[in-house]
Every structure is written in structure tokens, then in C-alpha cells.
Coordinates of C-alpha atoms and ligand atoms in Angstrom, one line a residue:
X1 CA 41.0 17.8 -36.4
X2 CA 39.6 21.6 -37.4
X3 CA 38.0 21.8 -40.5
X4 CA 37.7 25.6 -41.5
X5 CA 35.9 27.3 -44.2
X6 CA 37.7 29.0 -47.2
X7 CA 37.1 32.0 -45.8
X8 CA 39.8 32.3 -43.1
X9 CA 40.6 35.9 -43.0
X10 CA 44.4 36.3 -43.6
X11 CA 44.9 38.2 -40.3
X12 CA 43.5 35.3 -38.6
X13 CA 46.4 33.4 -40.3
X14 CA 48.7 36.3 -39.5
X15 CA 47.7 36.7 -35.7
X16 CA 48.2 32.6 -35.2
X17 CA 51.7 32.5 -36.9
X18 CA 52.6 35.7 -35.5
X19 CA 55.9 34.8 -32.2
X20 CA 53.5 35.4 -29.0
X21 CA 50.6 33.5 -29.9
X22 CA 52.1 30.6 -28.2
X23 CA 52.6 32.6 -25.2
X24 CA 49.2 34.0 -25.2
X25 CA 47.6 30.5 -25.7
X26 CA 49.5 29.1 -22.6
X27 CA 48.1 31.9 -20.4
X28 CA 44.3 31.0 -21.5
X29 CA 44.7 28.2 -20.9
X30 CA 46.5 28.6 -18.0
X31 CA 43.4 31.0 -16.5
X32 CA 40.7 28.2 -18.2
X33 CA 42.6 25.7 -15.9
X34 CA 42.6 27.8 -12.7
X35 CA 38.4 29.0 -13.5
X36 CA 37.9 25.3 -13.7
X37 CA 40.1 24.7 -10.3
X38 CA 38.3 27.8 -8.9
X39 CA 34.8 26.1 -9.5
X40 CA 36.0 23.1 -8.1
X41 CA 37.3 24.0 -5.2
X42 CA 34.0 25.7 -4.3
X43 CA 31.7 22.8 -5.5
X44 CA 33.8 20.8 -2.4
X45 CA 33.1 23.9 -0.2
X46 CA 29.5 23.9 -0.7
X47 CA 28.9 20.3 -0.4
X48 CA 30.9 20.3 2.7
X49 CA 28.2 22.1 4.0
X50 CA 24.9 21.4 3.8
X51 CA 23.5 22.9 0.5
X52 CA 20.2 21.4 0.5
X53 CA 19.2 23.2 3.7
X54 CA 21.0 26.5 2.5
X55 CA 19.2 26.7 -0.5
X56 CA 15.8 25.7 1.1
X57 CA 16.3 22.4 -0.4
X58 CA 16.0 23.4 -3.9
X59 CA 12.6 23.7 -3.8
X60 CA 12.2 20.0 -2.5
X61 CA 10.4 19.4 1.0
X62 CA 12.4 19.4 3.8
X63 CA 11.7 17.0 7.0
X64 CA 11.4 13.7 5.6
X65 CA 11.4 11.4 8.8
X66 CA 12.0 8.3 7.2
X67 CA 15.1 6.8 5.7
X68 CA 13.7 6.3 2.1
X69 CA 12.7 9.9 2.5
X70 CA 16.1 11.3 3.0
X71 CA 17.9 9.0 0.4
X72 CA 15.0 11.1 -2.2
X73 CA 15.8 13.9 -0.8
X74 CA 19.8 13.6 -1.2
X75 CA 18.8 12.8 -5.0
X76 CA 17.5 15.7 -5.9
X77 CA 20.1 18.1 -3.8
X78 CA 22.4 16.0 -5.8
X79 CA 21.0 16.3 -9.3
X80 CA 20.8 20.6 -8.5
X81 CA 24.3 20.3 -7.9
X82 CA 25.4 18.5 -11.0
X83 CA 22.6 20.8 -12.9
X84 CA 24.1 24.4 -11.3
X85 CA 27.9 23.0 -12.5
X86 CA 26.7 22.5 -15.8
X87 CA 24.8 25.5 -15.9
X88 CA 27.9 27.9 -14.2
X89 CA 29.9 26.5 -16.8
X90 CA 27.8 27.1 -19.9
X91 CA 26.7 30.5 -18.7
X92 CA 30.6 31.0 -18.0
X93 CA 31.5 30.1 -21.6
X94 CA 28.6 32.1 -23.2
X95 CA 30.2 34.8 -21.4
X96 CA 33.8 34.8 -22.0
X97 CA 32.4 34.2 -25.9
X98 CA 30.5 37.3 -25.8
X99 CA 33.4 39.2 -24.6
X100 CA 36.5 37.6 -26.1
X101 CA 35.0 37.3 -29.7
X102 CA 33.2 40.6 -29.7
X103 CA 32.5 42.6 -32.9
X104 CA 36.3 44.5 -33.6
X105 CA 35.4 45.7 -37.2
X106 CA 33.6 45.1 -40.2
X107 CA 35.7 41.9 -41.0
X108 CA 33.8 38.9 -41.3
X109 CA 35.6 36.5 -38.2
X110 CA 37.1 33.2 -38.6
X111 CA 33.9 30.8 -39.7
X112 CA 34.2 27.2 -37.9
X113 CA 32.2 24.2 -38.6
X114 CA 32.2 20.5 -38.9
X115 CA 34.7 20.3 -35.9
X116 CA 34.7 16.9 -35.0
X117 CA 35.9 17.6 -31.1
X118 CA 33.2 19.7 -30.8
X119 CA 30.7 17.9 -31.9
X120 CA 31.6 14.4 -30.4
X121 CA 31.5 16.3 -27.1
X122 CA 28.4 18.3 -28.1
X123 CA 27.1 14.5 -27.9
X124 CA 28.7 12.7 -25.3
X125 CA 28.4 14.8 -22.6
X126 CA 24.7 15.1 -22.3
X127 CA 24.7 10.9 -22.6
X128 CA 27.0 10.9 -19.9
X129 CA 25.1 13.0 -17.8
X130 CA 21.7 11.9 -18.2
X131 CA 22.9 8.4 -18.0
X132 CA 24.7 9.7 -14.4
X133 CA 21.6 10.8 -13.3
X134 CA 19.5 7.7 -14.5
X135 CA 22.1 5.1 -12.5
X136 CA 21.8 7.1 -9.2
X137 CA 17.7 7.6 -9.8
X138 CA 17.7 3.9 -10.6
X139 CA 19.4 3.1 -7.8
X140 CA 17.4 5.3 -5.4
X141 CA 14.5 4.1 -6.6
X142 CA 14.7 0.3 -6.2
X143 CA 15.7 1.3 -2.7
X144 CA 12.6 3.2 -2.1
X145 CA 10.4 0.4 -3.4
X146 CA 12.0 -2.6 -2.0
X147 CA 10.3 -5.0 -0.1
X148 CA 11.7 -7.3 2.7
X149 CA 10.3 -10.6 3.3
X150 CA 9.6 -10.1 7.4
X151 CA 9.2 -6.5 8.0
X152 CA 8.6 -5.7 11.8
X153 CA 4.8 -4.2 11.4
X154 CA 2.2 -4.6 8.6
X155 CA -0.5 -2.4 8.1
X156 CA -3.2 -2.5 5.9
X157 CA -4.6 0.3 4.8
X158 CA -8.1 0.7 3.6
X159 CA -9.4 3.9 2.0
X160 CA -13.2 4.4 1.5
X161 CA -15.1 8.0 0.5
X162 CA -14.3 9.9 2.8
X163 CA -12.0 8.1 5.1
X164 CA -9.4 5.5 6.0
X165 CA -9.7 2.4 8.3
X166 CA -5.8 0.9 9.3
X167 CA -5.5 -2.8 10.3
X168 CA -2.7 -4.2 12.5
X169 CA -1.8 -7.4 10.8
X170 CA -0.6 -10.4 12.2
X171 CA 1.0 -11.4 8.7
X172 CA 1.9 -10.2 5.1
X173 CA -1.0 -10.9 2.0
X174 CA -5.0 -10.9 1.9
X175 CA -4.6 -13.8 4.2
X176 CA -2.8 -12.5 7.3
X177 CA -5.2 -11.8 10.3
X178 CA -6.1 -8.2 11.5
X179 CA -5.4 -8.3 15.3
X180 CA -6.2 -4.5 15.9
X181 CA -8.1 -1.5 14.2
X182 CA -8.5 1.9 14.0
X183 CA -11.3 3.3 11.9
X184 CA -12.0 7.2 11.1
X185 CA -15.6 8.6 11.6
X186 CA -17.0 12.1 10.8
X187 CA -16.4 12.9 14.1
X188 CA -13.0 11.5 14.7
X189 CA -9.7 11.8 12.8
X190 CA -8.0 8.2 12.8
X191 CA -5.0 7.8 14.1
X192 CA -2.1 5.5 13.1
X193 CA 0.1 4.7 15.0
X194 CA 3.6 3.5 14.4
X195 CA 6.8 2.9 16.2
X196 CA 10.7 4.3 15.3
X197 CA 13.5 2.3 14.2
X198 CA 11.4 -1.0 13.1
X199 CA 10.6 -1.8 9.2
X200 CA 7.0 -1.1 8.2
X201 CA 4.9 -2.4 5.2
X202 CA 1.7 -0.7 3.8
X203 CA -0.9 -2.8 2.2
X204 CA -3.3 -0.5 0.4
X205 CA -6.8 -1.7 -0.7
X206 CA -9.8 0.6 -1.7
X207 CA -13.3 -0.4 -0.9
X208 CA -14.7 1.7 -3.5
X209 CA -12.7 4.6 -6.2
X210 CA -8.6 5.2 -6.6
X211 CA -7.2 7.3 -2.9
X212 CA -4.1 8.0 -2.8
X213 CA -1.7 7.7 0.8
X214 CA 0.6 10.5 1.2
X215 CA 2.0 11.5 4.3
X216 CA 4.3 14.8 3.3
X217 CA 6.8 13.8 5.7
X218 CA 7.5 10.6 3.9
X219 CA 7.8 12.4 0.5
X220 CA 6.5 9.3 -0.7
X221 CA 2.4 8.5 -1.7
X222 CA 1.1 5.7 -3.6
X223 CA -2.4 5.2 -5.0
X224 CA -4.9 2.7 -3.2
X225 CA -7.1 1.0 -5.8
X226 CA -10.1 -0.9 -5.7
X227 CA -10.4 -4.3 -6.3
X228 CA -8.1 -7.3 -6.1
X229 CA -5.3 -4.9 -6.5
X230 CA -2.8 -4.2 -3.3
X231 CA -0.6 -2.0 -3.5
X232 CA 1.9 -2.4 -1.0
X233 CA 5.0 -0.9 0.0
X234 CA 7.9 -0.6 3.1
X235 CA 9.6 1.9 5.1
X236 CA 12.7 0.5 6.3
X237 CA 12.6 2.7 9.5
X238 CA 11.0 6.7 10.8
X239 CA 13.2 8.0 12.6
X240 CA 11.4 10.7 13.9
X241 CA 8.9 11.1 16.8
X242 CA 5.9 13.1 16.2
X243 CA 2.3 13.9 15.0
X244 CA 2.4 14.1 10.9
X245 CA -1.2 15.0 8.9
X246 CA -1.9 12.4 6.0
X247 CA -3.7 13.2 3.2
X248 CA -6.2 11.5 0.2
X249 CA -3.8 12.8 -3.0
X250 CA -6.2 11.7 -5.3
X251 CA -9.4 13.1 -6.0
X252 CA -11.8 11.2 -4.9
X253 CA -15.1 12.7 -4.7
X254 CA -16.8 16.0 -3.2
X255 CA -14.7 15.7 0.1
X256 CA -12.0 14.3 -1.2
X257 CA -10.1 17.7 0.3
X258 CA -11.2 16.9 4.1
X259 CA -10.3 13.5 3.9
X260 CA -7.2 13.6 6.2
X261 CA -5.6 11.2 8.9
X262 CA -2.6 11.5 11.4
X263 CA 0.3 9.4 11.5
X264 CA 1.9 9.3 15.4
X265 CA 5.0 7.9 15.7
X266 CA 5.8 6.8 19.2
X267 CA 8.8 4.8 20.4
X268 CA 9.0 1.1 19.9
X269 CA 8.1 0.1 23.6
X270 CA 4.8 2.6 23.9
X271 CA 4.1 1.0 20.1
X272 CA 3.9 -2.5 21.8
X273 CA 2.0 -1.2 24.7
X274 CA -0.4 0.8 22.6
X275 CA -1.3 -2.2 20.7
X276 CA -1.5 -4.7 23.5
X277 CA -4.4 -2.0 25.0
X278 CA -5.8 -2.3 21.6
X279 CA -6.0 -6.1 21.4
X280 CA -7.0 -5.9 25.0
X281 CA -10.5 -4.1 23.2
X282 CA -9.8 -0.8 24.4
X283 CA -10.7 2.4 22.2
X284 CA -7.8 3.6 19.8
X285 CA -7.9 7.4 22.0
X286 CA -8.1 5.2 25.1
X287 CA -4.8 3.2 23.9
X288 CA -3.4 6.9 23.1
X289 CA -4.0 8.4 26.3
X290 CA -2.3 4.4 28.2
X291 CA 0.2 5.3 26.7
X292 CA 0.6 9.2 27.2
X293 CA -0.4 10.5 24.1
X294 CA -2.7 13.1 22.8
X295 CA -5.9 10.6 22.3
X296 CA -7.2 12.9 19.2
X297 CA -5.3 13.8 15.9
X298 CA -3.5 17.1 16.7
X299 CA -2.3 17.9 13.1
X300 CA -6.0 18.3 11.5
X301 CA -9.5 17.9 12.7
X302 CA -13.0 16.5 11.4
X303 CA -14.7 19.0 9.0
X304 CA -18.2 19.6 9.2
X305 CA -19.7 18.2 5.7
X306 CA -23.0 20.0 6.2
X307 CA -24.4 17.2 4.2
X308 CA -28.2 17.7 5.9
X309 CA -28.5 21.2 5.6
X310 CA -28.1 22.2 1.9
X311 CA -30.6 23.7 0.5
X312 CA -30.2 24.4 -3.7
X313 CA -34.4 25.3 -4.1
X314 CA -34.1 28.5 -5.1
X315 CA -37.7 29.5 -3.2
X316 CA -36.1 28.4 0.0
X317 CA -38.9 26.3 0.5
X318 CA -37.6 23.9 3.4
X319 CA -36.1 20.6 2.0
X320 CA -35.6 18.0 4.9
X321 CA -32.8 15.3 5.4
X322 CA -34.2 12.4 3.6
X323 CA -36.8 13.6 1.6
Ligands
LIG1 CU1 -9.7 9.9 -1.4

């Protein structure tokens, strides 16, 4: 139902009842329906290929190695999709307005309001698609934070200023038994080391302010607080081999910046040995190197923190380490 002002210009009236309007109207909408088939049609093309990487992902990191990471990652290629269609087909209609209803004369042109079509769908469609976009984030993100009840490997890691300790555990919960460590110094990165293809959990305690553990590759970080509080959470499986840096994403403290660890992923078999050479009390590089690998992190490197030789007297009178 079109409600129109009373100020419908009678040419309007004349150019509607005039014998090849009907004509006209088919063929707009016959050109509306193939733009919109058009559009289609290449929305199926490009998603048959893979967009994400051929628009640099949207802006999103690429190289997630785990599965949460790509399900994330397919969300947001996803939701640039849905938000390009939309935003073709409102650019496309401010367009064709702009030309087909350009100024013609001094006439004042047909004035349209309370048009009840319009309007409904000026309000529906925006519920629809923000509730569309809220299912599938919903959905993606119960994934991302689900827990199992036996994952293959927990680890427990513990943050402290300005570095991370990770604990092989024999168990899930405060309780469980550490059967294996590997503890950063200023001299030496620590390494984690987990295996491909097996479910992971993450306990995360702090022993003093809020960290934060964020390996990039995982897209994923969560904080680690102090206290009673654990934060824990699971990978279902990493799927890629490799050396990846970690990082503190909260800050922390003066060297909050340097306070970086590597995450190796190794197959499942050099997983199990690298932890039986562990248990068996060797060294976490001497493990790496049993087992073939690079003993030191390869992605980032212990910082100097020059801690002992700062000197803020402005006399340079010499100030010793301790005094
Ligand atoms: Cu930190």
C-alpha cells in the first residue's frame, strides 16, 4: 500500500496512465532481476575460489594452524561477504537513484512517504541480518570455547613478570600432578612443546599481575589472572608443524614487551619421546635436540634488560647494582 502526498504532479499521473508504462515497468524490472542474477552469479564465483586469501583475508591474519583458528577465520571472510553484498547493493541503488530520478526541470517530483513496504523492510532486513550474523558468531564461538572432558595433553601455564613456566600435567584441575616442566630464564626463551592432531587444554594461572597468552597463529589469546582464578581453554587439534613466537598481550609491567615464548609443534611420536627425555630429568634443549629439534626458540630471542647498568644521577656519579 503507497500512500502519496497531495502533491502528485499531474504529469506523474499522466506518465503512469499513459499505454507504455506497462511496457517500460516490465523491462526494469526485467534488468533489476538480471543485476540481481548478475550479482549472484558472481557472489558463487568468488566464493568458489578462495576469497579470503585473494583479498588478503580481509584484513584478518592468515595462518591459523589450529582448527578453532580457521573456523574464526572462515567467520569473518564470511561476514565481509554478506557485508560487500549488502554494500554492492545499496551503493547500486544509490546509484541508479542518482541517475534515474535526476533533476529534469523546475517541477517539484512525486513526494513519497509513509510507505509501509518500505519501511517494514527498512526494518526487517537489518534484524535479519544482524541476527544471521549473531547465529553463526554464536555458533563459532561456543565451538572455540568448548571444553572436552579428556583432552589428549594438559598444560598449565603459569605467567610471572617477565616470563612463563609450562607444566606437563598428568590430569585436568589444581589437583592434577605436573610430570614435566619447562621454565623461561633471562637467558633462555622457553619452549613449549606440543604435538599435531591430539586435543590440547590450557590451564592459565598468574603468580603475580593479569598476562595475557597469545600465540598469533592461534588467533586466539586469553588473559591469565592471579589468584584462585584458571582460566582454561582447548584446542581440539594444530595441524601445523613449526616454530610460532608467543607473546604477553597484556601489559604487564616495564618488560612486559620482551616477554615472549615459542610454541614448537612437533609430530605426535617425537611429542611422546620429547617428554619421556623430559620425565627421564633431562634439560628441555637437551629433550629438543633427542628428538631433532632446534634446542633454542628460533622465532625470538632473550633481550638484554640492562637492569644493572642504569644510571638516572644526572652527575654521572657511579651508582652500583645493589646500592
Ligand atoms: Cu605479561
Amino acid at each position: 500500500m503507497v500512500a502519496r502526498s497531495s502533491e502528485v504532479r499531474p504529469s506523474a499521473v499522466r506518465h503512469s496512465a499513459s499505454p507504455g508504462a506497462g511496457g517500460r515497468r516490465r523491462r526494469g524490472a526485467g534488468r533489476l532481476a538480471g543485476l540481481g542474477l548478475g550479482g549472484m552469479a558472481l557472489l558463487v564465483l568468488l566464493t568458489g575460489c578462495d576469497v579470503g586469501a585473494a583479498f588478503d583475508g580481509f584484513g584478518w591474519p592468515q595462518g591459523g594452524i589450529s582448527a578453532e583458528s580457521r573456523r574464526m577465520y572462515d567467520l569473518w571472510i564470511a561476514s565481509c561477504i554478506a557485508a560487500l553484498a549488502v554494500g554492492v547493493f545499496v551503493w547500486g541503488l544509490i546509484f541508479w537513484c542518482v541517475v534515474r530520478y535526476r533533476k529534469r526541470g523546475n517541477a517539484l517530483p512525486v513526494q513519497t512517504r509513509y510507505n509501509m513496504p518500505m519501511e517494514f523492510l527498512y526494518t526487517i532486513a537489518p534484524i535479519l541480518i544482524v541476527s544471521v550474523l549473531f547465529y553463526y558468531t554464536a555458533i563459532v564461538q561456543t565451538d572455540v570455547d568448548k571444553l572436552s572432558k579428556n583432552p589428549d595433553v594438559t598444560v598449565e601455564v603459569v605467567a610471572f613478570k617477565w616470563n612463563w613456566q609450562f607444566n606437563y600435567r598428568d590430569g585436568q584441575g589444581p589437583d592434577a600432578r605436573t610430570t614435566a616442566s619447562t621454565l623461561g630464564t633471562s637467558e633462555v626463551i622457553p619452549v613449549l612443546v606440543l604435538p599435531t592432531n591430539r586435543s590440547i587444554r590450557f590451564e592459565e594461572t598468574s603468580r603475580d599481575v593479569i598476562h595475557s597468552f597469545w600465540v598469533p597463529e592461534l588467533l586466539f589469546k586469553r588473559d591469565v589472572m592471579p589468584g584462585k582464578i584458571r582460566n582454561v581453554f582447548e584446542v581440539s587439534s594444530l595441524e601445523t608443524e613449526g616454530a610460532y613466537v608467543g607473546r604477553c598481550a597484556e601489559l604487564c609491567g616495564s618488560y612486559h614487551a620482551f616477554m615472549n615464548f615459542e610454541l614448537r609443534v612437533v609430530s605426535p611420536e617425537k611429542y611422546d619421546q620429547f617428554l619421556a627425555a623430559k620425565q627421564s630429568g633431562k634439560s628441555t634443549q637437551d629433550a629438543l635436540a633427542a628428538i631433532g629439534e632446534e634446542p633454542y626458540a628460533e622465532t625470538t630471542r632473550p633481550f638484554d634488560t640492562r637492569r644493572t647498568q642504569s644510571n638516572f644521577n644526572p652527575d654521572d656519579a657511579p651508582a652500583f647494582p645493589g646500592s
